[in-house]
Amino acid sequence: QSSGARLAAQQGEGGEEATRYREVITQVYTTGRGQGLEQVTEAVSVLASQFESLGVTSNEQLQAITQQALTLTDTFNIDLAEAAQTAGIMVQNGLATNATEAFDLMARGMQEVSASMRHELPEILHEYGTNFRALGFDGKESLNMLVAAAEQGRFALDKTGDALKEFTIRGSDMSKASVEAYEAIGLNAQEMADAIAGGGERAGAALTTT
């Protein structure tokens, strides 16, 4: 009860939300997730503060993603707040349709990279998520690309994200150097720049063509 009341107070909410948080904390705690009541409370607090970005609207959803988040952080020993923020960014950027899918994608990605690279994935997704979206990648495609890059280490992982970021900028800026580069490979600079600036499937196709 005190945990629910504390969370509601932290969010500037009243008794109804305090009851809601209490119920979610109780349900998650009784499943054995987390390392104790305090960690469960912290997890609910972190996720509740990101309702909007995570697309959470019900007790059931909050309970489910709290259990997912705790399982993810306990299994891979990553920071819960960072994982929640990354999930929110993935949802906002369209790399995942909801928090459940975001956490699932993160878990799959971490299963497929070496232990030393697991802490890098949330950071890369956080930094370059908007660029993946701009070039028409969905969450699965983004993770597959990062997993492949991670096989070559931290430097390659970061440079993959950086290369795509620079392509979204240089590929559509119509600078002298960019126009000359397109001409050198037989492409129309204006058409390519328009496609990349438009985002989505057209941008993805322009990247593939280039």
Coordinates of N, CA, C and O in Angstrom, one line a residue, residues 41-161:
T41 N 8.8 -2.3 -7.2 CA 8.3 -1.0 -7.1 C 9.0 0.0 -8.0 O 8.4 0.8 -8.7
E42 N 10.3 -0.1 -8.0 CA 11.2 0.7 -8.9 C 10.8 0.5 -10.3 O 10.7 1.4 -11.1
A43 N 10.6 -0.8 -10.7 CA 10.3 -1.1 -12.1 C 9.0 -0.5 -12.5 O 8.9 0.1 -13.6
V44 N 8.0 -0.6 -11.7 CA 6.7 0.0 -12.0 C 6.8 1.5 -12.0 O 6.2 2.1 -12.9
S45 N 7.6 2.1 -11.2 CA 7.8 3.5 -11.2 C 8.4 4.0 -12.5 O 7.9 5.0 -13.1
V46 N 9.5 3.3 -12.9 CA 10.2 3.7 -14.1 C 9.2 3.6 -15.3 O 9.2 4.5 -16.2
L47 N 8.5 2.5 -15.4 CA 7.6 2.3 -16.6 C 6.4 3.2 -16.5 O 5.9 3.7 -17.6
A48 N 5.9 3.5 -15.3 CA 4.7 4.4 -15.2 C 5.1 5.8 -15.7 O 4.2 6.5 -16.2
S49 N 6.3 6.2 -15.4 CA 6.7 7.5 -15.8 C 6.8 7.7 -17.4 O 6.9 8.8 -17.9
Q50 N 6.8 6.5 -18.1 CA 6.9 6.6 -19.5 C 5.6 6.0 -20.2 O 5.7 5.5 -21.3
F51 N 4.5 6.1 -19.5 CA 3.2 5.6 -20.1 C 3.0 6.0 -21.5 O 2.7 5.2 -22.4
E52 N 3.2 7.3 -21.8 CA 2.9 7.9 -23.1 C 3.8 7.3 -24.2 O 3.3 6.8 -25.2
S53 N 5.1 7.3 -23.9 CA 6.0 6.7 -24.9 C 5.9 5.2 -25.1 O 6.2 4.7 -26.2
L54 N 5.5 4.5 -24.0 CA 5.3 3.1 -24.1 C 4.0 2.6 -24.6 O 3.7 1.5 -24.9
G55 N 3.0 3.6 -24.7 CA 1.7 3.2 -25.1 C 0.9 2.4 -24.2 O 0.1 1.5 -24.6
V56 N 1.1 2.5 -22.9 CA 0.4 1.7 -21.8 C -0.9 2.4 -21.4 O -0.9 3.6 -21.1
T57 N -2.0 1.6 -21.4 CA -3.3 2.2 -21.0 C -4.0 1.4 -20.0 O -5.0 1.9 -19.5
S58 N -3.5 0.2 -19.6 CA -4.3 -0.6 -18.7 C -3.4 -1.2 -17.6 O -2.1 -1.3 -17.8
N59 N -4.0 -1.7 -16.5 CA -3.2 -2.4 -15.5 C -2.6 -3.7 -16.1 O -1.4 -4.0 -15.7
E60 N -3.3 -4.4 -16.9 CA -2.8 -5.6 -17.5 C -1.5 -5.3 -18.3 O -0.5 -6.1 -18.3
Q61 N -1.6 -4.2 -19.1 CA -0.4 -3.9 -19.9 C 0.8 -3.5 -19.0 O 1.9 -3.9 -19.3
L62 N 0.5 -2.7 -18.0 CA 1.6 -2.3 -17.1 C 2.2 -3.5 -16.4 O 3.4 -3.6 -16.2
Q63 N 1.4 -4.4 -15.9 CA 1.8 -5.6 -15.3 C 2.7 -6.4 -16.2 O 3.8 -6.9 -15.9
A64 N 2.2 -6.6 -17.4 CA 2.9 -7.5 -18.4 C 4.3 -6.9 -18.8 O 5.3 -7.6 -18.8
I65 N 4.3 -5.6 -19.0 CA 5.6 -5.0 -19.4 C 6.6 -4.9 -18.3 O 7.8 -4.9 -18.4
T66 N 6.0 -4.7 -17.1 CA 6.9 -4.7 -15.9 C 7.6 -6.1 -15.7 O 8.8 -6.2 -15.4
Q67 N 6.8 -7.2 -15.9 CA 7.3 -8.5 -15.8 C 8.4 -8.7 -16.9 O 9.4 -9.3 -16.7
Q68 N 8.1 -8.2 -18.1 CA 9.0 -8.4 -19.2 C 10.3 -7.6 -18.9 O 11.4 -8.1 -19.1
A69 N 10.2 -6.4 -18.4 CA 11.4 -5.5 -18.1 C 12.2 -6.2 -17.1 O 13.5 -6.2 -17.2
L70 N 11.6 -6.7 -16.0 CA 12.4 -7.3 -14.9 C 13.1 -8.6 -15.4 O 14.2 -8.8 -15.0
T71 N 12.4 -9.4 -16.2 CA 13.0 -10.6 -16.8 C 14.2 -10.2 -17.6 O 15.3 -10.8 -17.6
L72 N 14.0 -9.2 -18.5 CA 15.1 -8.7 -19.4 C 16.3 -8.2 -18.6 O 17.5 -8.7 -18.8
T73 N 16.1 -7.4 -17.6 CA 17.2 -6.8 -16.9 C 17.9 -7.8 -15.9 O 19.1 -7.8 -15.8
D74 N 17.1 -8.8 -15.4 CA 17.7 -9.8 -14.5 C 18.5 -10.8 -15.4 O 19.6 -11.2 -15.0
T75 N 18.0 -11.1 -16.5 CA 18.6 -12.1 -17.4 C 20.0 -11.6 -18.0 O 21.0 -12.3 -18.0
F76 N 19.9 -10.3 -18.4 CA 21.1 -9.8 -19.1 C 21.9 -8.8 -18.3 O 22.8 -8.2 -18.8
N77 N 21.4 -8.5 -17.0 CA 22.1 -7.6 -16.1 C 22.3 -6.2 -16.8 O 23.4 -5.7 -16.8
I78 N 21.2 -5.7 -17.3 CA 21.3 -4.3 -17.8 C 20.4 -3.4 -17.0 O 19.5 -3.9 -16.2
D79 N 20.6 -2.1 -17.1 CA 19.9 -1.1 -16.3 C 18.4 -1.0 -16.7 O 18.1 -0.9 -17.9
L80 N 17.5 -1.2 -15.8 CA 16.1 -1.2 -16.1 C 15.6 0.2 -16.7 O 14.9 0.2 -17.6
A81 N 16.1 1.3 -16.1 CA 15.7 2.6 -16.6 C 16.1 2.8 -18.1 O 15.4 3.3 -18.9
E82 N 17.3 2.3 -18.4 CA 17.8 2.4 -19.8 C 17.0 1.6 -20.7 O 16.7 2.0 -21.8
A83 N 16.7 0.4 -20.3 CA 15.9 -0.6 -21.1 C 14.5 0.0 -21.4 O 14.0 0.0 -22.5
A84 N 13.9 0.6 -20.3 CA 12.6 1.2 -20.5 C 12.6 2.4 -21.4 O 11.7 2.6 -22.3
Q85 N 13.7 3.2 -21.3 CA 13.8 4.4 -22.2 C 14.0 3.9 -23.6 O 13.4 4.5 -24.5
T86 N 14.8 2.9 -23.8 CA 15.1 2.4 -25.2 C 13.8 1.9 -25.8 O 13.5 2.1 -26.9
A87 N 13.0 1.1 -25.0 CA 11.7 0.6 -25.5 C 10.8 1.7 -25.9 O 10.1 1.6 -26.9
G88 N 10.8 2.8 -25.1 CA 9.9 3.9 -25.4 C 10.3 4.6 -26.7 O 9.5 5.0 -27.5
I89 N 11.6 4.7 -26.9 CA 12.2 5.3 -28.1 C 11.8 4.5 -29.3 O 11.5 5.0 -30.4
M90 N 11.9 3.1 -29.2 CA 11.6 2.2 -30.3 C 10.1 2.4 -30.7 O 9.8 2.3 -31.8
V91 N 9.3 2.5 -29.7 CA 7.8 2.7 -29.9 C 7.6 4.0 -30.6 O 6.9 4.1 -31.6
Q92 N 8.2 5.0 -30.1 CA 8.0 6.4 -30.7 C 8.5 6.5 -32.1 O 8.0 7.2 -33.0
N93 N 9.6 5.7 -32.4 CA 10.2 5.8 -33.7 C 9.6 4.8 -34.7 O 10.0 4.7 -35.9
G94 N 8.6 4.0 -34.2 CA 8.0 3.1 -35.1 C 8.8 1.8 -35.3 O 8.5 1.0 -36.2
L95 N 9.8 1.6 -34.5 CA 10.6 0.3 -34.7 C 9.9 -0.8 -34.0 O 10.2 -2.0 -34.2
A96 N 8.9 -0.5 -33.1 CA 8.1 -1.5 -32.4 C 6.7 -0.9 -32.3 O 6.5 0.3 -32.1
T97 N 5.7 -1.8 -32.4 CA 4.3 -1.3 -32.3 C 3.9 -1.0 -30.9 O 3.0 -0.2 -30.6
N98 N 4.6 -1.6 -29.9 CA 4.2 -1.4 -28.5 C 5.4 -1.8 -27.6 O 6.4 -2.4 -28.1
A99 N 5.3 -1.6 -26.3 CA 6.4 -1.9 -25.4 C 6.7 -3.4 -25.4 O 7.9 -3.8 -25.3
T100 N 5.7 -4.3 -25.5 CA 5.9 -5.7 -25.5 C 6.8 -6.1 -26.6 O 7.7 -6.9 -26.4
E101 N 6.5 -5.6 -27.8 CA 7.3 -6.0 -29.0 C 8.7 -5.4 -28.8 O 9.7 -6.1 -29.2
A102 N 8.8 -4.2 -28.3 CA 10.1 -3.6 -28.1 C 11.0 -4.4 -27.2 O 12.2 -4.7 -27.5
F103 N 10.5 -4.9 -26.0 CA 11.2 -5.7 -25.1 C 11.6 -7.0 -25.7 O 12.7 -7.6 -25.5
D104 N 10.7 -7.6 -26.5 CA 10.9 -8.9 -27.2 C 12.1 -8.7 -28.2 O 13.0 -9.6 -28.2
L105 N 12.1 -7.7 -28.9 CA 13.1 -7.4 -29.9 C 14.5 -7.2 -29.2 O 15.5 -7.8 -29.7
M106 N 14.5 -6.5 -28.1 CA 15.7 -6.3 -27.4 C 16.3 -7.6 -26.8 O 17.5 -7.9 -26.9
A107 N 15.4 -8.4 -26.3 CA 15.8 -9.7 -25.8 C 16.4 -10.6 -26.8 O 17.4 -11.2 -26.6
R108 N 15.7 -10.6 -28.0 CA 16.3 -11.5 -29.1 C 17.7 -11.0 -29.5 O 18.6 -11.8 -29.8
G109 N 17.8 -9.6 -29.6 CA 19.1 -9.1 -30.0 C 20.2 -9.4 -29.0 O 21.3 -9.8 -29.4
M110 N 19.9 -9.3 -27.7 CA 20.9 -9.6 -26.7 C 21.2 -11.1 -26.6 O 22.3 -11.5 -26.3
Q111 N 20.3 -12.0 -27.0 CA 20.6 -13.4 -27.1 C 21.6 -13.7 -28.2 O 22.3 -14.7 -28.1
E112 N 21.6 -12.9 -29.2 CA 22.4 -13.2 -30.4 C 23.7 -12.5 -30.5 O 24.5 -12.8 -31.4
V113 N 24.0 -11.6 -29.5 CA 25.3 -11.0 -29.5 C 26.1 -11.5 -28.3 O 25.6 -12.1 -27.4
S114 N 27.4 -11.3 -28.3 CA 28.3 -11.7 -27.2 C 27.9 -10.9 -26.0 O 27.4 -9.8 -26.0
A115 N 28.3 -11.5 -24.8 CA 28.0 -10.8 -23.5 C 28.6 -9.4 -23.5 O 28.0 -8.5 -22.9
S116 N 29.7 -9.2 -24.0 CA 30.4 -7.9 -24.0 C 29.6 -6.8 -24.8 O 29.8 -5.6 -24.6
M117 N 28.8 -7.3 -25.7 CA 28.1 -6.3 -26.6 C 26.7 -6.0 -26.1 O 26.0 -5.1 -26.6
R118 N 26.2 -6.8 -25.1 CA 24.8 -6.6 -24.7 C 24.5 -5.2 -24.2 O 23.4 -4.7 -24.4
H119 N 25.4 -4.6 -23.5 CA 25.1 -3.3 -22.9 C 25.2 -2.2 -24.0 O 24.8 -1.1 -23.8
E120 N 25.7 -2.6 -25.2 CA 25.8 -1.6 -26.2 C 24.5 -1.4 -27.0 O 24.3 -0.3 -27.5
L121 N 23.7 -2.5 -27.1 CA 22.5 -2.4 -28.0 C 21.6 -1.3 -27.6 O 21.1 -0.5 -28.4
P122 N 21.2 -1.2 -26.3 CA 20.3 -0.1 -25.9 C 20.8 1.3 -26.2 O 20.1 2.2 -26.7
E123 N 22.1 1.5 -26.0 CA 22.7 2.8 -26.3 C 22.7 3.1 -27.8 O 22.3 4.2 -28.2
I124 N 23.0 2.1 -28.6 CA 22.9 2.3 -30.1 C 21.5 2.6 -30.6 O 21.2 3.5 -31.4
L125 N 20.5 1.8 -30.1 CA 19.1 2.0 -30.4 C 18.7 3.4 -30.0 O 17.9 4.1 -30.7
H126 N 19.1 3.8 -28.8 CA 18.7 5.1 -28.3 C 19.3 6.2 -29.1 O 18.6 7.2 -29.5
E127 N 20.5 6.1 -29.5 CA 21.2 7.2 -30.3 C 20.8 7.2 -31.7 O 20.6 8.3 -32.3
Y128 N 20.5 6.1 -32.4 CA 20.3 6.1 -33.8 C 18.9 5.6 -34.2 O 18.6 5.4 -35.4
G129 N 18.0 5.4 -33.2 CA 16.7 4.9 -33.6 C 16.0 5.7 -34.6 O 15.3 5.2 -35.5
T130 N 16.1 7.1 -34.4 CA 15.4 8.0 -35.4 C 15.9 7.8 -36.8 O 15.2 8.0 -37.8
N131 N 17.2 7.5 -36.9 CA 17.8 7.3 -38.3 C 17.4 6.0 -38.9 O 17.1 6.0 -40.1
F132 N 17.3 5.0 -38.1 CA 16.7 3.7 -38.6 C 15.3 3.9 -39.2 O 15.0 3.4 -40.3
R133 N 14.5 4.6 -38.4 CA 13.1 4.9 -38.9 C 13.1 5.7 -40.1 O 12.4 5.4 -41.1
A134 N 14.0 6.7 -40.2 CA 14.0 7.6 -41.3 C 14.4 6.9 -42.6 O 14.0 7.3 -43.7
L135 N 15.1 5.8 -42.5 CA 15.5 5.0 -43.7 C 14.7 3.8 -43.9 O 15.0 2.9 -44.7
G136 N 13.5 3.8 -43.2 CA 12.5 2.7 -43.5 C 12.8 1.4 -42.8 O 12.1 0.4 -43.2
F137 N 13.7 1.3 -41.9 CA 13.9 0.0 -41.2 C 12.8 -0.2 -40.1 O 12.4 0.8 -39.4
D138 N 12.4 -1.4 -39.9 CA 11.6 -1.7 -38.8 C 12.5 -2.3 -37.7 O 13.7 -2.4 -37.8
G139 N 11.9 -2.6 -36.5 CA 12.7 -3.0 -35.4 C 13.5 -4.3 -35.6 O 14.7 -4.4 -35.3
K140 N 12.9 -5.3 -36.3 CA 13.6 -6.5 -36.5 C 14.8 -6.3 -37.5 O 15.8 -6.8 -37.2
E141 N 14.5 -5.5 -38.5 CA 15.6 -5.2 -39.5 C 16.8 -4.5 -38.8 O 17.9 -4.8 -39.0
S142 N 16.4 -3.5 -37.9 CA 17.4 -2.7 -37.2 C 18.3 -3.6 -36.3 O 19.5 -3.5 -36.3
L143 N 17.6 -4.5 -35.6 CA 18.3 -5.4 -34.7 C 19.2 -6.4 -35.4 O 20.3 -6.7 -35.0
N144 N 18.7 -6.9 -36.5 CA 19.4 -7.9 -37.3 C 20.7 -7.2 -37.8 O 21.8 -7.8 -37.8
M145 N 20.6 -6.0 -38.3 CA 21.8 -5.3 -38.8 C 22.8 -5.0 -37.6 O 24.0 -5.2 -37.8
L146 N 22.3 -4.6 -36.5 CA 23.2 -4.4 -35.3 C 23.8 -5.6 -34.8 O 25.0 -5.6 -34.4
V147 N 23.1 -6.7 -34.8 CA 23.6 -8.0 -34.4 C 24.8 -8.4 -35.3 O 25.8 -8.9 -34.8
A148 N 24.6 -8.2 -36.6 CA 25.6 -8.6 -37.6 C 26.9 -7.7 -37.3 O 28.0 -8.2 -37.4
A149 N 26.6 -6.4 -37.1 CA 27.8 -5.5 -36.9 C 28.5 -5.8 -35.6 O 29.7 -5.7 -35.5
A150 N 27.7 -6.3 -34.6 CA 28.3 -6.5 -33.2 C 29.3 -7.7 -33.3 O 30.2 -7.8 -32.4
E151 N 29.3 -8.5 -34.3 CA 30.2 -9.6 -34.5 C 31.6 -9.1 -34.7 O 32.6 -9.8 -34.4
Q152 N 31.7 -7.8 -35.1 CA 33.0 -7.2 -35.4 C 33.4 -6.2 -34.3 O 34.4 -5.5 -34.4
G153 N 32.7 -6.2 -33.2 CA 33.0 -5.4 -32.0 C 32.3 -4.1 -31.9 O 31.5 -3.7 -32.8
R154 N 32.6 -3.4 -30.8 CA 32.0 -2.1 -30.4 C 32.2 -1.1 -31.5 O 31.3 -0.3 -31.8
F155 N 33.4 -1.0 -32.1 CA 33.7 0.0 -33.1 C 32.8 -0.1 -34.3 O 32.2 0.8 -34.8
A156 N 32.7 -1.4 -34.8 CA 31.8 -1.6 -36.0 C 30.4 -1.3 -35.7 O 29.6 -0.8 -36.5
L157 N 29.9 -1.7 -34.5 CA 28.5 -1.4 -34.1 C 28.2 0.1 -34.1 O 27.2 0.5 -34.7
D158 N 29.1 0.9 -33.5 CA 28.9 2.3 -33.5 C 29.0 2.9 -34.9 O 28.2 3.8 -35.2
K159 N 29.9 2.4 -35.7 CA 30.1 3.0 -37.0 C 28.9 2.6 -37.9 O 28.6 3.4 -38.9
T160 N 28.3 1.5 -37.7 CA 27.1 1.2 -38.5 C 26.0 2.2 -38.3 O 25.4 2.7 -39.2
G161 N 25.7 2.5 -37.0 CA 24.7 3.5 -36.7 C 25.2 4.9 -37.2 O 24.3 5.6 -37.8

